[in-house]
Structure formats: C-alpha cells, structure tokens
Amino acid sequence: GAGVSQSPSNKVTEKGKDVELRCDPISGHTALYWYRQSLGQGLEFLIYFQGNSAPDKSGLPSDRFSAERTGGSVSTLTIQRTQQEDSAVYLCASSLRMLAGGTGELFFGEGSRLTVL
Amino acid sequence: KQEVTQIPAALSVPEGENLVLNCSFTDSAIYNLQWFRQDPGKGLTSLLLIQSSQREQTSGRLNASLDKSSGRSTLYIAASQPGDSATYLCAVRGRVETSGSRLTFGEGTQLTVNP
C-alpha cells in the first residue's frame, strides 16, 4: 500500500477482554515498530521487528502484551486481559533496513485508539 | 539511556513569524535524528531526517540543523502559517550496536500559529 495501514482506528473494550491491533507496513519495508502514546505523554517504544531476526521486545510493559509478524509483513499486537491503564493510541511505523542502504526514515500509520472501560 | 528534551513545550505566535523549535539529547552517539509533525487525533508525519554525518536538511519553509557534539537540533520554520499549527516531535535513533534500532522521542512542542 501507499502508507502504513492500521486497524481498527478505534476500539472500545471492557476491562479484562483481549484485543488485537493490526498493522500493515509499507510494501518492501522490513523494519516494523510498535509505539504507544498515552494522553499527555510522549511516545513509548514497545517492540521492533527486523526481517527474520528475533524481535526486540524490551519495551513491552507486561506479559499481557505480545506481538507477532507473519511472513515479514503484517503485524498484530495483542493485549490480553486489558486494564484501564492500557488505554492509549497504539502507533505502528515501518522503515527500510538501514544496513541495506535505507536512511532509517520512519513512516507512521494513523494509529489505533484503544479505550478500556 | 538516551533522553530527548524539547523546548518550549508550547508556543503561540502570530502568522508570518519565523520560529525555532529546540531539541536536545543526552547521548551524542546517534545514527540519525528525525523531526515529525502530529495533528490532533492523527499519526506522525515525517518532516525531515538528518543523518549523523549531516549538519542540516531543508524542505520548503522548514530547515533542521544538527550539532551532534553538543547534543542539539533545531527546527526552523519560516513565515509561519495557521496550517503549521500542530505538535512537533523530535526523535533520535541510536547506533544499532548500542541501543538496537529504536527511536527515542521528545515530549513535543505544541505550536499554535494565530491568523
């Protein structure tokens, strides 16, 4: 696609439910990132995928959070047993691999706004 | 651990003014620095990217500079317009071998340009 696509754009759920957020990166971009932006806060790194390498999961806030990337393209961020503090905008970004000549410029999607009641 | 600070947190100017947004970072061993714009309820739009070997980048009315040794970058906006009103974010990418490949973001500067 022309840009990074995220779905759903908005999700309202009840505390304790599981949610899945989807990201479709720019075609050809091997690097994919998930960030979280809480109200009035900066962007918080969650997880990074690069090709077939093991992902950098060091930013995931708890074991309720997980992410996968199938076939090196689409990624899904899953939050289990959601809590009210999980309410935030979840942003996905992609870039070309830097070591393959890419500049590392990051392109973001519009985000998925999650509200946990 | 890399820390990125943006000053001021908010700025309100009349239309037509030239303005400067500031970004500072604590670890000068960076790969690149990227400036973004975020409109309310939207994602981030890339404005300018400066590689660590570069001193500045220009796009239209925007000019971004980088002084790696002092840990500073500035975003200069010439002849500001109401449509420039948004939050401007600075993000630093560390060197892959020391910090993986993540970007560290500042808290942003909320800019309002009044007609």
mmCIF file with all atom_site columns, C-alpha atoms in Angstrom:
data_model
loop_
_atom_site.group_PDB
_atom_site.id
_atom_site.type_symbol
_atom_site.label_atom_id
_atom_site.label_alt_id
_atom_site.label_comp_id
_atom_site.label_asym_id
_atom_site.label_entity_id
_atom_site.label_seq_id
_atom_site.pdbx_PDB_ins_code
_atom_site.Cartn_x
_atom_site.Cartn_y
_atom_site.Cartn_z
_atom_site.occupancy
_atom_site.B_iso_or_equiv
_atom_site.pdbx_formal_charge
_atom_site.auth_seq_id
_atom_site.auth_comp_id
_atom_site.auth_asym_id
_atom_site.auth_atom_id
_atom_site.pdbx_PDB_model_num
ATOM 1   C CA . GLY A 1 1   ? 0.000   0.000   0.000  1.00 0.00 ? 1   GLY A CA 1
ATOM 2   C CA . ALA A 1 2   ? 0.907   3.651   -0.201 1.00 0.00 ? 2   ALA A CA 1
ATOM 3   C CA . GLY A 1 3   ? 1.349   4.093   3.521  1.00 0.00 ? 3   GLY A CA 1
ATOM 4   C CA . VAL A 1 4   ? 1.278   2.268   6.841  1.00 0.00 ? 4   VAL A CA 1
ATOM 5   C CA . SER A 1 5   ? -2.227  0.996   7.486  1.00 0.00 ? 5   SER A CA 1
ATOM 6   C CA . GLN A 1 6   ? -3.604  0.273   10.955 1.00 0.00 ? 6   GLN A CA 1
ATOM 7   C CA . SER A 1 7   ? -6.875  -1.235  12.087 1.00 0.00 ? 7   SER A CA 1
ATOM 8   C CA . PRO A 1 8   ? -9.118  -0.728  13.860 1.00 0.00 ? 8   PRO A CA 1
ATOM 9   C CA . SER A 1 9   ? -8.819  3.046   14.075 1.00 0.00 ? 9   SER A CA 1
ATOM 10  C CA . ASN A 1 10  ? -10.856 2.998   17.274 1.00 0.00 ? 10  ASN A CA 1
ATOM 11  C CA . LYS A 1 11  ? -11.534 0.198   19.736 1.00 0.00 ? 11  LYS A CA 1
ATOM 12  C CA . VAL A 1 12  ? -13.598 0.371   22.912 1.00 0.00 ? 12  VAL A CA 1
ATOM 13  C CA . THR A 1 13  ? -13.439 -2.684  25.115 1.00 0.00 ? 13  THR A CA 1
ATOM 14  C CA . GLU A 1 14  ? -14.275 -3.770  28.612 1.00 0.00 ? 14  GLU A CA 1
ATOM 15  C CA . LYS A 1 15  ? -11.655 -4.386  31.254 1.00 0.00 ? 15  LYS A CA 1
ATOM 16  C CA . GLY A 1 16  ? -10.449 -7.972  31.147 1.00 0.00 ? 16  GLY A CA 1
ATOM 17  C CA . LYS A 1 17  ? -11.132 -8.563  27.457 1.00 0.00 ? 17  LYS A CA 1
ATOM 18  C CA . ASP A 1 18  ? -8.418  -9.349  24.901 1.00 0.00 ? 18  ASP A CA 1
ATOM 19  C CA . VAL A 1 19  ? -7.788  -7.052  21.931 1.00 0.00 ? 19  VAL A CA 1
ATOM 20  C CA . GLU A 1 20  ? -5.861  -7.379  18.698 1.00 0.00 ? 20  GLU A CA 1
ATOM 21  C CA . LEU A 1 21  ? -4.465  -4.438  16.763 1.00 0.00 ? 21  LEU A CA 1
ATOM 22  C CA . ARG A 1 22  ? -3.241  -4.845  13.210 1.00 0.00 ? 22  ARG A CA 1
ATOM 23  C CA . CYS A 1 23  ? -0.528  -3.091  11.236 1.00 0.00 ? 23  CYS A CA 1
ATOM 24  C CA . ASP A 1 24  ? 0.184   -3.390  7.518  1.00 0.00 ? 24  ASP A CA 1
ATOM 25  C CA . PRO A 1 25  ? 3.546   -1.717  6.767  1.00 0.00 ? 25  PRO A CA 1
ATOM 26  C CA . ILE A 1 26  ? 4.672   -0.026  3.585  1.00 0.00 ? 26  ILE A CA 1
ATOM 27  C CA . SER A 1 27  ? 5.451   -2.607  0.930  1.00 0.00 ? 27  SER A CA 1
ATOM 28  C CA . GLY A 1 28  ? 9.139   -3.508  0.966  1.00 0.00 ? 28  GLY A CA 1
ATOM 29  C CA . HIS A 1 29  ? 9.810   -2.161  4.456  1.00 0.00 ? 29  HIS A CA 1
ATOM 30  C CA . THR A 1 30  ? 11.488  -4.838  6.507  1.00 0.00 ? 30  THR A CA 1
ATOM 31  C CA . ALA A 1 31  ? 11.585  -2.944  9.807  1.00 0.00 ? 31  ALA A CA 1
ATOM 32  C CA . LEU A 1 32  ? 8.369   -2.558  11.822 1.00 0.00 ? 32  LEU A CA 1
ATOM 33  C CA . TYR A 1 33  ? 7.835   -0.808  15.155 1.00 0.00 ? 33  TYR A CA 1
ATOM 34  C CA . TRP A 1 34  ? 5.038   -0.506  17.661 1.00 0.00 ? 34  TRP A CA 1
ATOM 35  C CA . TYR A 1 35  ? 4.834   2.553   19.908 1.00 0.00 ? 35  TYR A CA 1
ATOM 36  C CA . ARG A 1 36  ? 2.257   3.635   22.470 1.00 0.00 ? 36  ARG A CA 1
ATOM 37  C CA . GLN A 1 37  ? 1.139   7.204   23.096 1.00 0.00 ? 37  GLN A CA 1
ATOM 38  C CA . SER A 1 38  ? -0.831  7.806   26.266 1.00 0.00 ? 38  SER A CA 1
ATOM 39  C CA . LEU A 1 39  ? -2.787  11.012  26.857 1.00 0.00 ? 39  LEU A CA 1
ATOM 40  C CA . GLY A 1 40  ? -0.395  13.862  27.529 1.00 0.00 ? 40  GLY A CA 1
ATOM 41  C CA . GLN A 1 41  ? 2.630   11.583  27.325 1.00 0.00 ? 41  GLN A CA 1
ATOM 42  C CA . GLY A 1 42  ? 5.416   11.011  24.862 1.00 0.00 ? 42  GLY A CA 1
ATOM 43  C CA . LEU A 1 43  ? 5.797   8.014   22.601 1.00 0.00 ? 43  LEU A CA 1
ATOM 44  C CA . GLU A 1 44  ? 6.768   4.806   24.368 1.00 0.00 ? 44  GLU A CA 1
ATOM 45  C CA . PHE A 1 45  ? 8.627   2.112   22.428 1.00 0.00 ? 45  PHE A CA 1
ATOM 46  C CA . LEU A 1 46  ? 7.014   -1.326  22.630 1.00 0.00 ? 46  LEU A CA 1
ATOM 47  C CA . ILE A 1 47  ? 8.565   -3.723  20.124 1.00 0.00 ? 47  ILE A CA 1
ATOM 48  C CA . TYR A 1 48  ? 10.690  -3.806  16.954 1.00 0.00 ? 48  TYR A CA 1
ATOM 49  C CA . PHE A 1 49  ? 10.802  -6.382  14.163 1.00 0.00 ? 49  PHE A CA 1
ATOM 50  C CA . GLN A 1 50  ? 13.548  -6.577  11.533 1.00 0.00 ? 50  GLN A CA 1
ATOM 51  C CA . GLY A 1 51  ? 13.159  -9.186  8.828  1.00 0.00 ? 51  GLY A CA 1
ATOM 52  C CA . ASN A 1 52  ? 13.597  -12.695 10.174 1.00 0.00 ? 52  ASN A CA 1
ATOM 53  C CA . SER A 1 53  ? 15.676  -11.591 13.167 1.00 0.00 ? 53  SER A CA 1
ATOM 54  C CA . ALA A 1 54  ? 14.446  -12.093 16.706 1.00 0.00 ? 54  ALA A CA 1
ATOM 55  C CA . PRO A 1 55  ? 12.285  -9.100  17.668 1.00 0.00 ? 55  PRO A CA 1
ATOM 56  C CA . ASP A 1 56  ? 13.367  -6.549  20.259 1.00 0.00 ? 56  ASP A CA 1
ATOM 57  C CA . LYS A 1 57  ? 10.630  -6.953  22.854 1.00 0.00 ? 57  LYS A CA 1
ATOM 58  C CA . SER A 1 58  ? 12.333  -4.912  25.540 1.00 0.00 ? 58  SER A CA 1
ATOM 59  C CA . GLY A 1 59  ? 9.652   -2.200  25.570 1.00 0.00 ? 59  GLY A CA 1
ATOM 60  C CA . LEU A 1 60  ? 6.635   -4.414  26.219 1.00 0.00 ? 60  LEU A CA 1
ATOM 61  C CA . PRO A 1 61  ? 5.224   -3.253  29.591 1.00 0.00 ? 61  PRO A CA 1
ATOM 62  C CA . SER A 1 62  ? 3.991   -6.634  30.815 1.00 0.00 ? 62  SER A CA 1
ATOM 63  C CA . ASP A 1 63  ? 3.476   -10.232 29.758 1.00 0.00 ? 63  ASP A CA 1
ATOM 64  C CA . ARG A 1 64  ? -0.090  -9.332  28.802 1.00 0.00 ? 64  ARG A CA 1
ATOM 65  C CA . PHE A 1 65  ? 1.364   -7.708  25.704 1.00 0.00 ? 65  PHE A CA 1
ATOM 66  C CA . SER A 1 66  ? 2.621   -9.715  22.744 1.00 0.00 ? 66  SER A CA 1
ATOM 67  C CA . ALA A 1 67  ? 3.181   -9.127  19.066 1.00 0.00 ? 67  ALA A CA 1
ATOM 68  C CA . GLU A 1 68  ? 3.880   -11.191 16.034 1.00 0.00 ? 68  GLU A CA 1
ATOM 69  C CA . ARG A 1 69  ? 4.761   -10.508 12.465 1.00 0.00 ? 69  ARG A CA 1
ATOM 70  C CA . THR A 1 70  ? 3.772   -13.109 9.931  1.00 0.00 ? 70  THR A CA 1
ATOM 71  C CA . GLY A 1 71  ? 5.556   -13.531 6.628  1.00 0.00 ? 71  GLY A CA 1
ATOM 72  C CA . GLY A 1 72  ? 7.676   -10.474 7.290  1.00 0.00 ? 72  GLY A CA 1
ATOM 73  C CA . SER A 1 73  ? 4.777   -8.155  6.567  1.00 0.00 ? 73  SER A CA 1
ATOM 74  C CA . VAL A 1 74  ? 1.594   -7.708  8.614  1.00 0.00 ? 74  VAL A CA 1
ATOM 75  C CA . SER A 1 75  ? 1.968   -7.437  12.382 1.00 0.00 ? 75  SER A CA 1
ATOM 76  C CA . THR A 1 76  ? -0.556  -7.990  15.160 1.00 0.00 ? 76  THR A CA 1
ATOM 77  C CA . LEU A 1 77  ? -0.234  -6.532  18.652 1.00 0.00 ? 77  LEU A CA 1
ATOM 78  C CA . THR A 1 78  ? -2.273  -8.468  21.210 1.00 0.00 ? 78  THR A CA 1
ATOM 79  C CA . ILE A 1 79  ? -3.189  -7.213  24.654 1.00 0.00 ? 79  ILE A CA 1
ATOM 80  C CA . GLN A 1 80  ? -4.656  -9.829  26.963 1.00 0.00 ? 80  GLN A CA 1
ATOM 81  C CA . ARG A 1 81  ? -6.883  -9.098  29.954 1.00 0.00 ? 81  ARG A CA 1
ATOM 82  C CA . THR A 1 82  ? -6.940  -5.387  29.197 1.00 0.00 ? 82  THR A CA 1
ATOM 83  C CA . GLN A 1 83  ? -6.661  -2.874  32.013 1.00 0.00 ? 83  GLN A CA 1
ATOM 84  C CA . GLN A 1 84  ? -7.761  0.760   32.085 1.00 0.00 ? 84  GLN A CA 1
ATOM 85  C CA . GLU A 1 85  ? -4.121  1.900   32.042 1.00 0.00 ? 85  GLU A CA 1
ATOM 86  C CA . ASP A 1 86  ? -3.780  0.237   28.624 1.00 0.00 ? 86  ASP A CA 1
ATOM 87  C CA . SER A 1 87  ? -5.956  2.998   27.157 1.00 0.00 ? 87  SER A CA 1
ATOM 88  C CA . ALA A 1 88  ? -3.777  4.823   24.643 1.00 0.00 ? 88  ALA A CA 1
ATOM 89  C CA . VAL A 1 89  ? -3.111  5.301   20.950 1.00 0.00 ? 89  VAL A CA 1
ATOM 90  C CA . TYR A 1 90  ? -1.051  2.449   19.557 1.00 0.00 ? 90  TYR A CA 1
ATOM 91  C CA . LEU A 1 91  ? 1.103   3.571   16.652 1.00 0.00 ? 91  LEU A CA 1
ATOM 92  C CA . CYS A 1 92  ? 2.821   1.382   14.106 1.00 0.00 ? 92  CYS A CA 1
ATOM 93  C CA . ALA A 1 93  ? 5.729   2.510   11.938 1.00 0.00 ? 93  ALA A CA 1
ATOM 94  C CA . SER A 1 94  ? 7.897   0.964   9.259  1.00 0.00 ? 94  SER A CA 1
ATOM 95  C CA . SER A 1 95  ? 11.177  1.711   7.519  1.00 0.00 ? 95  SER A CA 1
ATOM 96  C CA . LEU A 1 96  ? 13.660  0.261   5.122  1.00 0.00 ? 96  LEU A CA 1
ATOM 97  C CA . ARG A 1 97  ? 16.511  -1.631  6.713  1.00 0.00 ? 97  ARG A CA 1
ATOM 98  C CA . MET A 1 98  ? 19.337  0.830   7.438  1.00 0.00 ? 98  MET A CA 1
ATOM 99  C CA . LEU A 1 99  ? 22.169  -1.588  6.786  1.00 0.00 ? 99  LEU A CA 1
ATOM 100 C CA . ALA A 1 100 ? 20.697  -2.297  3.342  1.00 0.00 ? 100 ALA A CA 1
ATOM 101 C CA . GLY A 1 101 ? 21.150  1.309   2.320  1.00 0.00 ? 101 GLY A CA 1
ATOM 102 C CA . GLY A 1 102 ? 17.971  2.692   3.778  1.00 0.00 ? 102 GLY A CA 1
ATOM 103 C CA . THR A 1 103 ? 18.092  6.011   5.604  1.00 0.00 ? 103 THR A CA 1
ATOM 104 C CA . GLY A 1 104 ? 16.122  4.641   8.510  1.00 0.00 ? 104 GLY A CA 1
ATOM 105 C CA . GLU A 1 105 ? 13.355  7.179   7.951  1.00 0.00 ? 105 GLU A CA 1
ATOM 106 C CA . LEU A 1 106 ? 10.321  6.073   9.895  1.00 0.00 ? 106 LEU A CA 1
ATOM 107 C CA . PHE A 1 107 ? 6.796   6.278   8.486  1.00 0.00 ? 107 PHE A CA 1
ATOM 108 C CA . PHE A 1 108 ? 3.853   6.040   10.856 1.00 0.00 ? 108 PHE A CA 1
ATOM 109 C CA . GLY A 1 109 ? 0.296   4.877   10.497 1.00 0.00 ? 109 GLY A CA 1
ATOM 110 C CA . GLU A 1 110 ? -2.688  6.821   11.825 1.00 0.00 ? 110 GLU A CA 1
ATOM 111 C CA . GLY A 1 111 ? -2.798  4.730   14.983 1.00 0.00 ? 111 GLY A CA 1
ATOM 112 C CA . SER A 1 112 ? -5.368  2.621   16.796 1.00 0.00 ? 112 SER A CA 1
ATOM 113 C CA . ARG A 1 113 ? -7.062  4.394   19.687 1.00 0.00 ? 113 ARG A CA 1
ATOM 114 C CA . LEU A 1 114 ? -7.845  1.908   22.459 1.00 0.00 ? 114 LEU A CA 1
ATOM 115 C CA . THR A 1 115 ? -10.254 2.762   25.255 1.00 0.00 ? 115 THR A CA 1
ATOM 116 C CA . VAL A 1 116 ? -10.651 0.287   28.097 1.00 0.00 ? 116 VAL A CA 1
ATOM 117 C CA . LEU A 1 117 ? -13.762 0.875   30.188 1.00 0.00 ? 117 LEU A CA 1
ATOM 118 C CA . LYS B 2 1   ? 19.958  5.705   28.343 1.00 0.00 ? 1   LYS B CA 1
ATOM 119 C CA . GLN B 2 2   ? 19.124  8.288   25.715 1.00 0.00 ? 2   GLN B CA 1
ATOM 120 C CA . GLU B 2 3   ? 16.914  11.157  26.838 1.00 0.00 ? 3   GLU B CA 1
ATOM 121 C CA . VAL B 2 4   ? 15.386  13.700  24.472 1.00 0.00 ? 4   VAL B CA 1
ATOM 122 C CA . THR B 2 5   ? 14.089  17.071  25.619 1.00 0.00 ? 5   THR B CA 1
ATOM 123 C CA . GLN B 2 6   ? 12.128  19.610  23.606 1.00 0.00 ? 6   GLN B CA 1
ATOM 124 C CA . ILE B 2 7   ? 11.806  23.241  24.499 1.00 0.00 ? 7   ILE B CA 1
ATOM 125 C CA . PRO B 2 8   ? 9.438   25.020  24.624 1.00 0.00 ? 8   PRO B CA 1
ATOM 126 C CA . ALA B 2 9   ? 6.577   22.657  25.456 1.00 0.00 ? 9   ALA B CA 1
ATOM 127 C CA . ALA B 2 10  ? 4.145   25.075  23.835 1.00 0.00 ? 10  ALA B CA 1
ATOM 128 C CA . LEU B 2 11  ? 4.483   28.089  21.598 1.00 0.00 ? 11  LEU B CA 1
ATOM 129 C CA . SER B 2 12  ? 1.938   30.566  20.257 1.00 0.00 ? 12  SER B CA 1
ATOM 130 C CA . VAL B 2 13  ? 2.931   33.011  17.528 1.00 0.00 ? 13  VAL B CA 1
ATOM 131 C CA . PRO B 2 14  ? 1.200   35.343  15.070 1.00 0.00 ? 14  PRO B CA 1
ATOM 132 C CA . GLU B 2 15  ? 1.071   34.355  11.441 1.00 0.00 ? 15  GLU B CA 1
ATOM 133 C CA . GLY B 2 16  ? 4.156   35.276  9.432  1.00 0.00 ? 16  GLY B CA 1
ATOM 134 C CA . GLU B 2 17  ? 6.694   34.928  12.200 1.00 0.00 ? 17  GLU B CA 1
ATOM 135 C CA . ASN B 2 18  ? 9.853   32.886  11.830 1.00 0.00 ? 18  ASN B CA 1
ATOM 136 C CA . LEU B 2 19  ? 10.321  30.497  14.718 1.00 0.00 ? 19  LEU B CA 1
ATOM 137 C CA . VAL B 2 20  ? 12.733  27.947  16.143 1.00 0.00 ? 20  VAL B CA 1
ATOM 138 C CA . LEU B 2 21  ? 11.934  24.736  17.974 1.00 0.00 ? 21  LEU B CA 1
ATOM 139 C CA . ASN B 2 22  ? 14.659  23.137  20.058 1.00 0.00 ? 22  ASN B CA 1
ATOM 140 C CA . CYS B 2 23  ? 15.576  19.519  20.704 1.00 0.00 ? 23  CYS B CA 1
ATOM 141 C CA . SER B 2 24  ? 18.395  18.250  22.903 1.00 0.00 ? 24  SER B CA 1
ATOM 142 C CA . PHE B 2 25  ? 19.620  14.719  23.512 1.00 0.00 ? 25  PHE B CA 1
ATOM 143 C CA . THR B 2 26  ? 21.965  13.272  26.100 1.00 0.00 ? 26  THR B CA 1
ATOM 144 C CA . ASP B 2 27  ? 23.884  10.636  24.117 1.00 0.00 ? 27  ASP B CA 1
ATOM 145 C CA . SER B 2 28  ? 25.652  12.037  21.063 1.00 0.00 ? 28  SER B CA 1
ATOM 146 C CA . ALA B 2 29  ? 26.341  8.584   19.585 1.00 0.00 ? 29  ALA B CA 1
ATOM 147 C CA . ILE B 2 30  ? 23.335  8.728   17.291 1.00 0.00 ? 30  ILE B CA 1
ATOM 148 C CA . TYR B 2 31  ? 22.564  7.247   13.889 1.00 0.00 ? 31  TYR B CA 1
ATOM 149 C CA . ASN B 2 32  ? 20.089  9.906   12.794 1.00 0.00 ? 32  ASN B CA 1
ATOM 150 C CA . LEU B 2 33  ? 17.541  12.420  14.031 1.00 0.00 ? 33  LEU B CA 1
ATOM 151 C CA . GLN B 2 34  ? 14.051  12.839  12.645 1.00 0.00 ? 34  GLN B CA 1
ATOM 152 C CA . TRP B 2 35  ? 11.501  15.630  13.035 1.00 0.00 ? 35  TRP B CA 1
ATOM 153 C CA . PHE B 2 36  ? 7.806   14.780  12.889 1.00 0.00 ? 36  PHE B CA 1
ATOM 154 C CA . ARG B 2 37  ? 4.559   16.671  12.927 1.00 0.00 ? 37  ARG B CA 1
ATOM 155 C CA . GLN B 2 38  ? 1.442   15.345  14.657 1.00 0.00 ? 38  GLN B CA 1
ATOM 156 C CA . ASP B 2 39  ? -2.011  16.818  14.145 1.00 0.00 ? 39  ASP B CA 1
ATOM 157 C CA . PRO B 2 40  ? -4.683  16.157  16.808 1.00 0.00 ? 40  PRO B CA 1
ATOM 158 C CA . GLY B 2 41  ? -6.004  12.603  16.625 1.00 0.00 ? 41  GLY B CA 1
ATOM 159 C CA . LYS B 2 42  ? -3.610  11.683  13.840 1.00 0.00 ? 42  LYS B CA 1
ATOM 160 C CA . GLY B 2 43  ? -0.416  9.729   13.370 1.00 0.00 ? 43  GLY B CA 1
ATOM 161 C CA . LEU B 2 44  ? 3.022   11.217  12.895 1.00 0.00 ? 44  LEU B CA 1
ATOM 162 C CA . THR B 2 45  ? 4.117   12.753  9.607  1.00 0.00 ? 45  THR B CA 1
ATOM 163 C CA . SER B 2 46  ? 7.824   12.752  8.828  1.00 0.00 ? 46  SER B CA 1
ATOM 164 C CA . LEU B 2 47  ? 9.173   16.239  8.102  1.00 0.00 ? 47  LEU B CA 1
ATOM 165 C CA . LEU B 2 48  ? 12.939  15.968  7.927  1.00 0.00 ? 48  LEU B CA 1
ATOM 166 C CA . LEU B 2 49  ? 15.582  13.353  8.649  1.00 0.00 ? 49  LEU B CA 1
ATOM 167 C CA . ILE B 2 50  ? 19.211  14.248  9.342  1.00 0.00 ? 50  ILE B CA 1
ATOM 168 C CA . GLN B 2 51  ? 21.871  11.565  9.276  1.00 0.00 ? 51  GLN B CA 1
ATOM 169 C CA . SER B 2 52  ? 24.600  11.776  11.925 1.00 0.00 ? 52  SER B CA 1
ATOM 170 C CA . SER B 2 53  ? 27.119  12.855  9.294  1.00 0.00 ? 53  SER B CA 1
ATOM 171 C CA . GLN B 2 54  ? 24.956  15.775  8.133  1.00 0.00 ? 54  GLN B CA 1
ATOM 172 C CA . ARG B 2 55  ? 24.626  19.276  9.568  1.00 0.00 ? 55  ARG B CA 1
ATOM 173 C CA . GLU B 2 56  ? 21.253  20.299  8.176  1.00 0.00 ? 56  GLU B CA 1
ATOM 174 C CA . GLN B 2 57  ? 18.333  19.427  5.946  1.00 0.00 ? 57  GLN B CA 1
ATOM 175 C CA . THR B 2 58  ? 15.831  21.695  4.239  1.00 0.00 ? 58  THR B CA 1
ATOM 176 C CA . SER B 2 59  ? 12.346  21.140  2.903  1.00 0.00 ? 59  SER B CA 1
ATOM 177 C CA . GLY B 2 60  ? 10.367  24.149  1.751  1.00 0.00 ? 60  GLY B CA 1
ATOM 178 C CA . ARG B 2 61  ? 9.939   26.543  4.678  1.00 0.00 ? 61  ARG B CA 1
ATOM 179 C CA . LEU B 2 62  ? 11.500  24.068  7.090  1.00 0.00 ? 62  LEU B CA 1
ATOM 180 C CA . ASN B 2 63  ? 15.162  23.794  7.989  1.00 0.00 ? 63  ASN B CA 1
ATOM 181 C CA . ALA B 2 64  ? 16.546  21.377  10.547 1.00 0.00 ? 64  ALA B CA 1
ATOM 182 C CA . SER B 2 65  ? 20.082  21.545  11.896 1.00 0.00 ? 65  SER B CA 1
ATOM 183 C CA . LEU B 2 66  ? 22.101  19.041  13.881 1.00 0.00 ? 66  LEU B CA 1
ATOM 184 C CA . ASP B 2 67  ? 25.022  19.647  16.214 1.00 0.00 ? 67  ASP B CA 1
ATOM 185 C CA . LYS B 2 68  ? 25.871  16.162  17.365 1.00 0.00 ? 68  LYS B CA 1
ATOM 186 C CA . SER B 2 69  ? 28.744  17.149  19.626 1.00 0.00 ? 69  SER B CA 1
ATOM 187 C CA . SER B 2 70  ? 26.550  19.421  21.729 1.00 0.00 ? 70  SER B CA 1
ATOM 188 C CA . GLY B 2 71  ? 23.528  17.128  21.509 1.00 0.00 ? 71  GLY B CA 1
ATOM 189 C CA . ARG B 2 72  ? 21.246  19.670  19.885 1.00 0.00 ? 72  ARG B CA 1
ATOM 190 C CA . SER B 2 73  ? 18.948  20.034  16.919 1.00 0.00 ? 73  SER B CA 1
ATOM 191 C CA . THR B 2 74  ? 16.756  22.931  15.877 1.00 0.00 ? 74  THR B CA 1
ATOM 192 C CA . LEU B 2 75  ? 13.779  23.089  13.556 1.00 0.00 ? 75  LEU B CA 1
ATOM 193 C CA . TYR B 2 76  ? 13.390  26.464  11.895 1.00 0.00 ? 76  TYR B CA 1
ATOM 194 C CA . ILE B 2 77  ? 10.015  27.349  10.386 1.00 0.00 ? 77  ILE B CA 1
ATOM 195 C CA . ALA B 2 78  ? 9.983   30.378  8.127  1.00 0.00 ? 78  ALA B CA 1
ATOM 196 C CA . ALA B 2 79  ? 6.960   32.603  7.569  1.00 0.00 ? 79  ALA B CA 1
ATOM 197 C CA . SER B 2 80  ? 4.670   30.530  9.773  1.00 0.00 ? 80  SER B CA 1
ATOM 198 C CA . GLN B 2 81  ? 1.068   29.881  8.707  1.00 0.00 ? 81  GLN B CA 1
ATOM 199 C CA . PRO B 2 82  ? -2.027  28.781  10.655 1.00 0.00 ? 82  PRO B CA 1
ATOM 200 C CA . GLY B 2 83  ? -1.756  25.424  8.902  1.00 0.00 ? 83  GLY B CA 1
ATOM 201 C CA . ASP B 2 84  ? 1.561   24.870  10.665 1.00 0.00 ? 84  ASP B CA 1
ATOM 202 C CA . SER B 2 85  ? -0.308  24.531  13.964 1.00 0.00 ? 85  SER B CA 1
ATOM 203 C CA . ALA B 2 86  ? 0.463   21.049  15.288 1.00 0.00 ? 86  ALA B CA 1
ATOM 204 C CA . THR B 2 87  ? 2.701   19.231  17.735 1.00 0.00 ? 87  THR B CA 1
ATOM 205 C CA . TYR B 2 88  ? 6.282   18.868  16.549 1.00 0.00 ? 88  TYR B CA 1
ATOM 206 C CA . LEU B 2 89  ? 8.244   15.866  17.756 1.00 0.00 ? 89  LEU B CA 1
ATOM 207 C CA . CYS B 2 90  ? 11.946  15.220  17.652 1.00 0.00 ? 90  CYS B CA 1
ATOM 208 C CA . ALA B 2 91  ? 13.211  11.622  17.653 1.00 0.00 ? 91  ALA B CA 1
ATOM 209 C CA . VAL B 2 92  ? 16.723  10.267  17.901 1.00 0.00 ? 92  VAL B CA 1
ATOM 210 C CA . ARG B 2 93  ? 17.843  6.886   16.630 1.00 0.00 ? 93  ARG B CA 1
ATOM 211 C CA . GLY B 2 94  ? 20.787  5.465   18.490 1.00 0.00 ? 94  GLY B CA 1
ATOM 212 C CA . ARG B 2 95  ? 23.555  3.465   16.949 1.00 0.00 ? 95  ARG B CA 1
ATOM 213 C CA . VAL B 2 96  ? 22.333  -0.067  16.272 1.00 0.00 ? 96  VAL B CA 1
ATOM 214 C CA . GLU B 2 97  ? 25.113  -1.755  18.206 1.00 0.00 ? 97  GLU B CA 1
ATOM 215 C CA . THR B 2 98  ? 24.365  0.116   21.430 1.00 0.00 ? 98  THR B CA 1
ATOM 216 C CA . SER B 2 99  ? 20.619  0.647   21.505 1.00 0.00 ? 99  SER B CA 1
ATOM 217 C CA . GLY B 2 100 ? 19.126  -1.635  18.939 1.00 0.00 ? 100 GLY B CA 1
ATOM 218 C CA . SER B 2 101 ? 17.187  0.282   16.381 1.00 0.00 ? 101 SER B CA 1
ATOM 219 C CA . ARG B 2 102 ? 14.585  2.139   18.378 1.00 0.00 ? 102 ARG B CA 1
ATOM 220 C CA . LEU B 2 103 ? 13.845  5.854   18.215 1.00 0.00 ? 103 LEU B CA 1
ATOM 221 C CA . THR B 2 104 ? 13.680  7.860   21.411 1.00 0.00 ? 104 THR B CA 1
ATOM 222 C CA . PHE B 2 105 ? 11.134  10.668  21.256 1.00 0.00 ? 105 PHE B CA 1
ATOM 223 C CA . GLY B 2 106 ? 10.903  14.005  22.953 1.00 0.00 ? 106 GLY B CA 1
ATOM 224 C CA . GLU B 2 107 ? 7.650   15.149  24.530 1.00 0.00 ? 107 GLU B CA 1
ATOM 225 C CA . GLY B 2 108 ? 6.988   17.537  21.661 1.00 0.00 ? 108 GLY B CA 1
ATOM 226 C CA . THR B 2 109 ? 6.358   21.248  21.167 1.00 0.00 ? 109 THR B CA 1
ATOM 227 C CA . GLN B 2 110 ? 2.738   22.250  20.647 1.00 0.00 ? 110 GLN B CA 1
ATOM 228 C CA . LEU B 2 111 ? 2.716   25.085  18.122 1.00 0.00 ? 111 LEU B CA 1
ATOM 229 C CA . THR B 2 112 ? -0.202  27.441  17.531 1.00 0.00 ? 112 THR B CA 1
ATOM 230 C CA . VAL B 2 113 ? 0.005   29.964  14.708 1.00 0.00 ? 113 VAL B CA 1
ATOM 231 C CA . ASN B 2 114 ? -2.673  32.624  15.053 1.00 0.00 ? 114 ASN B CA 1
ATOM 232 C CA . PRO B 2 115 ? -4.181  34.289  11.963 1.00 0.00 ? 115 PRO B CA 1
#
